[in-house]
Amino acid sequence: MYNFTFHVPTTIHFGKGQISHLTELADYGSRALLCYGGGSIKRNGIYDQALSILKDAGVQVFELSGVEPNPRIQTVRRGVELCHQNDIQMVLAIGGGSTIDCAKVVAAGAKYDGDAWDLVIKPELIKDALPIFSVLTLSATGSEMDAFAVISDMTKNEKWGTAGECLKPTMSVLDPTYTFSVPARQTAAGTADMMSHTFENYFSMDDGAYVQKRMAEALLKTMIHYGPIALAHPDDYDARANLMWAASHAINGMVGDGCSPAWCVHPMEHELSAFYDITHGEGLAILTPAWMEHVLSADTVALFAAYGRNVWGLTGTEDEAVAREAIVRTREFFTQTMHMPATLREVGITDEKNFEVMAKKAADGCKGSFVPLSKDDIVEIYRAAL
Amino acid sequence: MYNFTFHVPTTIHFGKGQISHLTELADYGSRALLCYGGGSIKRNGIYDQALSILKDAGVQVFELSGVEPNPRIQTVRRGVELCHQNDIQMVLAIGGGSTIDCAKVVAAGAKYDGDAWDLVIKPELIKDALPIFSVLTLSATGSEMDAFAVISDMTKNEKWGTAGECLKPTMSVLDPTYTFSVPARQTAAGTADMMSHTFENYFSMDDGAYVQKRMAEALLKTMIHYGPIALAHPDDYDARANLMWAASHAINGMVGDGCSPAWCVHPMEHELSAFYDITHGEGLAILTPAWMEHVLSADTVALFAAYGRNVWGLTGTEDEAVAREAIVRTREFFTQTMHMPATLREVGITDEKNFEVMAKKAADGCKGSFVPLSKDDIVEIYRAAL
């Protein structure tokens, strides 16, 4: 097990009606920037509920609306400007991971004397941020309890992750009932995203991180158990609750700290989204089985076999057969059980023309991963997924 | 899944050499009270190392030494007095859970205008505490990352747990090499303690807390895997590291929040320690299988069977047989694999004379547990364990 520092300062208020805790924002000032996406929080009443609570608490609300599914730096800049114009003291995101990611970089941008894009490409410049709060409405990214944010500049086909201790939310409200109205396609994509976070942490070569691997398996079992239930019964409370809590744990350090994982499927997918603006979770679901097949080898077979036995309950005694079956199960889960696209063609990526340049950009992030990937490896994985 | 608030503010610096982070205490003032037990931290060099780091950081150290394995209120009072006399600004525990528990109540007592015993029997009186830091030298109680403390008054045969948000340590150093020198008997007792914490959270009837149950199984598998390795090879880094980190997670809220568990084996054991001053982990190892047999019924068999299949890898299809075998395995693990006492007689409790009065005191804490226990139930369990 590698050395690590574990630090999860976010207070999580989990369960029905926990939005009442928004009154606590008054402890941080009287002027908040509310970030949200489209109109879904207005349709389902969360917007009105939050505004009423904040008004009663004496917190004046300014709004940054229209945050995109792959949030744009242009929107972040607009948020930073609102912060400066209105002497904003804290940022509240109501939405999914994209909205929270946007709010995080707005909060850091408000404390940075320069263009917010600097903070996306140079995380070390993030020194301070306004206090960040969130009300989660989609189980997927884990942004509600972690230090990360992913921002895109589509004018340049750039999508990068950044991070900073001060980007960890102060408090997040996780009410599973707020995800009852998430459509099937987003439920599936969210489940694929949280599974990918767990995989990225799980598939690391240091087998001394035993407890982290067992906890990652616990999360994967939960996601595989409840993903289909949430699809079939969108208002099943326990399904939504378990997916929500598992997603937060997948990326808050619990399964990653001590393993020193370097992620690789995410960097590969970020290029797909940067060039084609596809749904992140769908890109991950397409790439993951192709990546697994590419990296399966004598060196990695034992871990894939452990994955097959401990997560899928496979009982074979031969590692290679169990490993291959585990990859088949993974692909079938995404495509057949969760009804997700199986190939890049199905999400509109029909030719190879950008593969070389995308692979070149992704390769930097994949150097230190479980199995280090070169540009050529990544092109091969993209082709296999086409 | 029940509503809950998850809040783990403690920064954990985990791994070799992390004691260097004690320099961070200087951010909290210049006068610290150091709490420790016997001389082991002097023999193994941790004491000198810590004092040297603190001196260089400009932190003056006052000492509360001789903290007992079941820490006494008299020692806590001595610590509070030292805080008042020396204008202490923070408390640093170096030791196992007993030392950290003592330090916690000293830290709260220093901010309380009355006798510290009040804080033990009335947790709601704990409103504030000096900042608490710890360097862990024994994997067992999880006190390094939780809100709890257990203090005894042996003059009255009283041993009670207390808790408070402000008792959560600000920062804890978890260096697995510091546990290399823990003797076999304490290693076994510590493993039984962390397993019991996990059991107390795991055996709750709300089966909607699926992810918590799977994570609890992950912790139990880790403890069962590495406990014997740590006994056989006291300086096996990965064994000590995995036990240490699993113990912290067993009680920091990760597996308990959302399950609403009410513990019962701990209250029963606290009476054993209060009346006979036995080793806490040994008491738990003796009581746990007896308790499991007592509460196994048609209502609980499914969860015991899940425990058998998911933790012990049992493959039977009949729940009752799997459940019974799981209890047998649990007892054998403690007695045969970990070489712990199997009966109360073996730890010097040779008659029933105190069972009625002990059971009466413990019954209050067992009312809301997985299977509520009456005074008579508890007497029966004590007898079965005799």
mmCIF file of N, CA and C in Angstrom, chain B residues 324-386:
data_model
loop_
_atom_site.group_PDB
_atom_site.id
_atom_site.type_symbol
_atom_site.label_atom_id
_atom_site.label_comp_id
_atom_site.label_asym_id
_atom_site.label_seq_id
_atom_site.Cartn_x
_atom_site.Cartn_y
_atom_site.Cartn_z
ATOM 1 N N ARG B 324 -25.387 -21.225 10.440
ATOM 2 C CA ARG B 324 -24.749 -21.926 11.570
ATOM 3 C C ARG B 324 -23.257 -22.136 11.316
ATOM 4 N N GLU B 325 -22.941 -22.506 10.092
ATOM 5 C CA GLU B 325 -21.532 -22.710 9.753
ATOM 6 C C GLU B 325 -20.754 -21.392 9.868
ATOM 7 N N ALA B 326 -21.388 -20.279 9.505
ATOM 8 C CA ALA B 326 -20.723 -18.971 9.609
ATOM 9 C C ALA B 326 -20.390 -18.651 11.068
ATOM 10 N N ILE B 327 -21.280 -19.024 11.967
ATOM 11 C CA ILE B 327 -21.017 -18.775 13.396
ATOM 12 C C ILE B 327 -19.882 -19.673 13.887
ATOM 13 N N VAL B 328 -19.896 -20.918 13.443
ATOM 14 C CA VAL B 328 -18.794 -21.833 13.794
ATOM 15 C C VAL B 328 -17.466 -21.256 13.307
ATOM 16 N N ARG B 329 -17.460 -20.784 12.054
ATOM 17 C CA ARG B 329 -16.226 -20.219 11.502
ATOM 18 C C ARG B 329 -15.760 -19.005 12.315
ATOM 19 N N THR B 330 -16.710 -18.189 12.754
ATOM 20 C CA THR B 330 -16.371 -16.993 13.529
ATOM 21 C C THR B 330 -15.683 -17.397 14.837
ATOM 22 N N ARG B 331 -16.291 -18.389 15.526
ATOM 23 C CA ARG B 331 -15.706 -18.843 16.794
ATOM 24 C C ARG B 331 -14.317 -19.447 16.562
ATOM 25 N N GLU B 332 -14.218 -20.286 15.544
ATOM 26 C CA GLU B 332 -12.923 -20.923 15.261
ATOM 27 C C GLU B 332 -11.864 -19.891 14.889
ATOM 28 N N PHE B 333 -12.294 -18.859 14.167
ATOM 29 C CA PHE B 333 -11.328 -17.821 13.795
ATOM 30 C C PHE B 333 -10.723 -17.191 15.047
ATOM 31 N N PHE B 334 -11.594 -16.812 15.994
ATOM 32 C CA PHE B 334 -11.079 -16.176 17.211
ATOM 33 C C PHE B 334 -10.221 -17.141 18.028
ATOM 34 N N THR B 335 -10.718 -18.346 18.230
ATOM 35 C CA THR B 335 -10.048 -19.243 19.178
ATOM 36 C C THR B 335 -8.879 -19.996 18.552
ATOM 37 N N GLN B 336 -9.100 -20.573 17.374
ATOM 38 C CA GLN B 336 -8.040 -21.404 16.797
ATOM 39 C C GLN B 336 -7.063 -20.604 15.949
ATOM 40 N N THR B 337 -7.594 -19.731 15.085
ATOM 41 C CA THR B 337 -6.703 -18.982 14.184
ATOM 42 C C THR B 337 -5.988 -17.851 14.920
ATOM 43 N N MET B 338 -6.725 -17.130 15.758
ATOM 44 C CA MET B 338 -6.142 -15.964 16.437
ATOM 45 C C MET B 338 -5.722 -16.284 17.878
ATOM 46 N N HIS B 339 -5.916 -17.540 18.296
ATOM 47 C CA HIS B 339 -5.454 -17.999 19.613
ATOM 48 C C HIS B 339 -6.002 -17.167 20.766
ATOM 49 N N MET B 340 -7.266 -16.849 20.696
ATOM 50 C CA MET B 340 -7.880 -16.045 21.758
ATOM 51 C C MET B 340 -8.674 -16.945 22.703
ATOM 52 N N PRO B 341 -8.944 -16.449 23.904
ATOM 53 C CA PRO B 341 -9.734 -17.258 24.852
ATOM 54 C C PRO B 341 -11.147 -17.516 24.316
ATOM 55 N N ALA B 342 -11.667 -18.699 24.623
ATOM 56 C CA ALA B 342 -12.997 -19.082 24.130
ATOM 57 C C ALA B 342 -14.081 -18.840 25.162
ATOM 58 N N THR B 343 -13.700 -18.748 26.432
ATOM 59 C CA THR B 343 -14.707 -18.648 27.500
ATOM 60 C C THR B 343 -14.321 -17.559 28.512
ATOM 61 N N LEU B 344 -15.320 -17.124 29.262
ATOM 62 C CA LEU B 344 -15.067 -16.137 30.309
ATOM 63 C C LEU B 344 -14.137 -16.694 31.376
ATOM 64 N N ARG B 345 -14.285 -18.008 31.652
ATOM 65 C CA ARG B 345 -13.394 -18.637 32.644
ATOM 66 C C ARG B 345 -11.931 -18.398 32.321
ATOM 67 N N GLU B 346 -11.624 -18.470 31.029
ATOM 68 C CA GLU B 346 -10.221 -18.335 30.616
ATOM 69 C C GLU B 346 -9.661 -16.935 30.874
ATOM 70 N N VAL B 347 -10.546 -15.934 31.067
ATOM 71 C CA VAL B 347 -10.044 -14.589 31.411
ATOM 72 C C VAL B 347 -10.335 -14.265 32.870
ATOM 73 N N GLY B 348 -10.618 -15.320 33.657
ATOM 74 C CA GLY B 348 -10.701 -15.131 35.100
ATOM 75 C C GLY B 348 -12.086 -14.845 35.659
ATOM 76 N N ILE B 349 -13.126 -14.947 34.814
ATOM 77 C CA ILE B 349 -14.488 -14.747 35.313
ATOM 78 C C ILE B 349 -15.081 -16.142 35.525
ATOM 79 N N THR B 350 -15.091 -16.590 36.784
ATOM 80 C CA THR B 350 -15.346 -17.998 37.024
ATOM 81 C C THR B 350 -16.721 -18.290 37.608
ATOM 82 N N ASP B 351 -17.485 -17.253 37.919
ATOM 83 C CA ASP B 351 -18.825 -17.513 38.445
ATOM 84 C C ASP B 351 -19.818 -16.460 37.962
ATOM 85 N N GLU B 352 -21.086 -16.693 38.303
ATOM 86 C CA GLU B 352 -22.160 -15.853 37.760
ATOM 87 C C GLU B 352 -22.539 -14.704 38.683
ATOM 88 N N LYS B 353 -21.794 -14.495 39.751
ATOM 89 C CA LYS B 353 -22.311 -13.639 40.818
ATOM 90 C C LYS B 353 -22.690 -12.217 40.377
ATOM 91 N N ASN B 354 -21.963 -11.666 39.368
ATOM 92 C CA ASN B 354 -22.290 -10.299 38.945
ATOM 93 C C ASN B 354 -23.184 -10.233 37.697
ATOM 94 N N PHE B 355 -23.548 -11.382 37.145
ATOM 95 C CA PHE B 355 -24.243 -11.386 35.851
ATOM 96 C C PHE B 355 -25.550 -10.579 35.881
ATOM 97 N N GLU B 356 -26.321 -10.743 36.958
ATOM 98 C CA GLU B 356 -27.610 -10.049 37.008
ATOM 99 C C GLU B 356 -27.436 -8.530 36.982
ATOM 100 N N VAL B 357 -26.536 -8.039 37.828
ATOM 101 C CA VAL B 357 -26.366 -6.583 37.908
ATOM 102 C C VAL B 357 -25.720 -6.040 36.630
ATOM 103 N N MET B 358 -24.769 -6.801 36.057
ATOM 104 C CA MET B 358 -24.143 -6.393 34.790
ATOM 105 C C MET B 358 -25.183 -6.362 33.670
ATOM 106 N N ALA B 359 -26.000 -7.405 33.621
ATOM 107 C CA ALA B 359 -27.003 -7.499 32.553
ATOM 108 C C ALA B 359 -28.015 -6.370 32.650
ATOM 109 N N LYS B 360 -28.348 -6.029 33.885
ATOM 110 C CA LYS B 360 -29.317 -4.954 34.080
ATOM 111 C C LYS B 360 -28.753 -3.629 33.520
ATOM 112 N N LYS B 361 -27.462 -3.387 33.772
ATOM 113 C CA LYS B 361 -26.847 -2.153 33.275
ATOM 114 C C LYS B 361 -26.698 -2.178 31.746
ATOM 115 N N ALA B 362 -26.353 -3.349 31.201
ATOM 116 C CA ALA B 362 -26.124 -3.437 29.753
ATOM 117 C C ALA B 362 -27.431 -3.358 28.971
ATOM 118 N N ALA B 363 -28.524 -3.812 29.597
ATOM 119 C CA ALA B 363 -29.787 -3.950 28.848
ATOM 120 C C ALA B 363 -30.282 -2.623 28.282
ATOM 121 N N ASP B 364 -29.993 -1.530 28.989
ATOM 122 C CA ASP B 364 -30.400 -0.214 28.498
ATOM 123 C C ASP B 364 -29.848 0.074 27.109
ATOM 124 N N GLY B 365 -28.599 -0.335 26.902
ATOM 125 C CA GLY B 365 -27.951 -0.065 25.614
ATOM 126 C C GLY B 365 -28.363 -1.015 24.512
ATOM 127 N N CYS B 366 -29.059 -2.092 24.868
ATOM 128 C CA CYS B 366 -29.362 -3.141 23.880
ATOM 129 C C CYS B 366 -30.819 -3.138 23.438
ATOM 130 N N LYS B 367 -31.558 -2.127 23.874
ATOM 131 C CA LYS B 367 -32.991 -2.099 23.578
ATOM 132 C C LYS B 367 -33.299 -1.994 22.088
ATOM 133 N N GLY B 368 -32.557 -1.135 21.407
ATOM 134 C CA GLY B 368 -32.885 -0.873 19.996
ATOM 135 C C GLY B 368 -32.031 -1.648 19.025
ATOM 136 N N SER B 369 -31.342 -2.688 19.519
ATOM 137 C CA SER B 369 -30.375 -3.350 18.655
ATOM 138 C C SER B 369 -31.047 -4.294 17.666
ATOM 139 N N PHE B 370 -30.271 -4.791 16.736
ATOM 140 C CA PHE B 370 -30.639 -5.750 15.685
ATOM 141 C C PHE B 370 -31.712 -6.716 16.194
ATOM 142 N N VAL B 371 -31.386 -7.417 17.275
ATOM 143 C CA VAL B 371 -32.402 -8.161 18.010
ATOM 144 C C VAL B 371 -32.378 -7.576 19.422
ATOM 145 N N PRO B 372 -33.444 -6.879 19.820
ATOM 146 C CA PRO B 372 -33.433 -6.262 21.153
ATOM 147 C C PRO B 372 -33.201 -7.325 22.238
ATOM 148 N N LEU B 373 -32.349 -6.977 23.202
ATOM 149 C CA LEU B 373 -31.992 -7.942 24.247
ATOM 150 C C LEU B 373 -32.494 -7.439 25.598
ATOM 151 N N SER B 374 -33.161 -8.313 26.324
ATOM 152 C CA SER B 374 -33.587 -7.993 27.682
ATOM 153 C C SER B 374 -32.483 -8.374 28.663
ATOM 154 N N LYS B 375 -32.673 -8.001 29.909
ATOM 155 C CA LYS B 375 -31.721 -8.405 30.938
ATOM 156 C C LYS B 375 -31.552 -9.925 30.942
ATOM 157 N N ASP B 376 -32.662 -10.645 30.819
ATOM 158 C CA ASP B 376 -32.579 -12.104 30.860
ATOM 159 C C ASP B 376 -31.831 -12.675 29.658
ATOM 160 N N ASP B 377 -32.047 -12.070 28.476
ATOM 161 C CA ASP B 377 -31.274 -12.494 27.298
ATOM 162 C C ASP B 377 -29.783 -12.366 27.584
ATOM 163 N N ILE B 378 -29.416 -11.221 28.172
ATOM 164 C CA ILE B 378 -27.992 -10.938 28.376
ATOM 165 C C ILE B 378 -27.399 -11.901 29.399
ATOM 166 N N VAL B 379 -28.149 -12.191 30.448
ATOM 167 C CA VAL B 379 -27.669 -13.191 31.425
ATOM 168 C C VAL B 379 -27.442 -14.522 30.716
ATOM 169 N N GLU B 380 -28.369 -14.897 29.864
ATOM 170 C CA GLU B 380 -28.211 -16.163 29.116
ATOM 171 C C GLU B 380 -26.946 -16.172 28.263
ATOM 172 N N ILE B 381 -26.679 -15.023 27.609
ATOM 173 C CA ILE B 381 -25.481 -14.935 26.760
ATOM 174 C C ILE B 381 -24.219 -15.017 27.620
ATOM 175 N N TYR B 382 -24.219 -14.313 28.752
ATOM 176 C CA TYR B 382 -23.063 -14.407 29.666
ATOM 177 C C TYR B 382 -22.859 -15.871 30.088
ATOM 178 N N ARG B 383 -23.965 -16.535 30.454
ATOM 179 C CA ARG B 383 -23.858 -17.943 30.896
ATOM 180 C C ARG B 383 -23.315 -18.826 29.792
ATOM 181 N N ALA B 384 -23.829 -18.630 28.569
ATOM 182 C CA ALA B 384 -23.368 -19.455 27.449
ATOM 183 C C ALA B 384 -21.881 -19.246 27.199
ATOM 184 N N ALA B 385 -21.388 -18.042 27.559
ATOM 185 C CA ALA B 385 -19.981 -17.718 27.304
ATOM 186 C C ALA B 385 -19.073 -18.114 28.462
ATOM 187 N N LEU B 386 -19.695 -18.536 29.579
ATOM 188 C CA LEU B 386 -18.914 -18.815 30.793
ATOM 189 C C LEU B 386 -17.953 -19.985 30.590
#
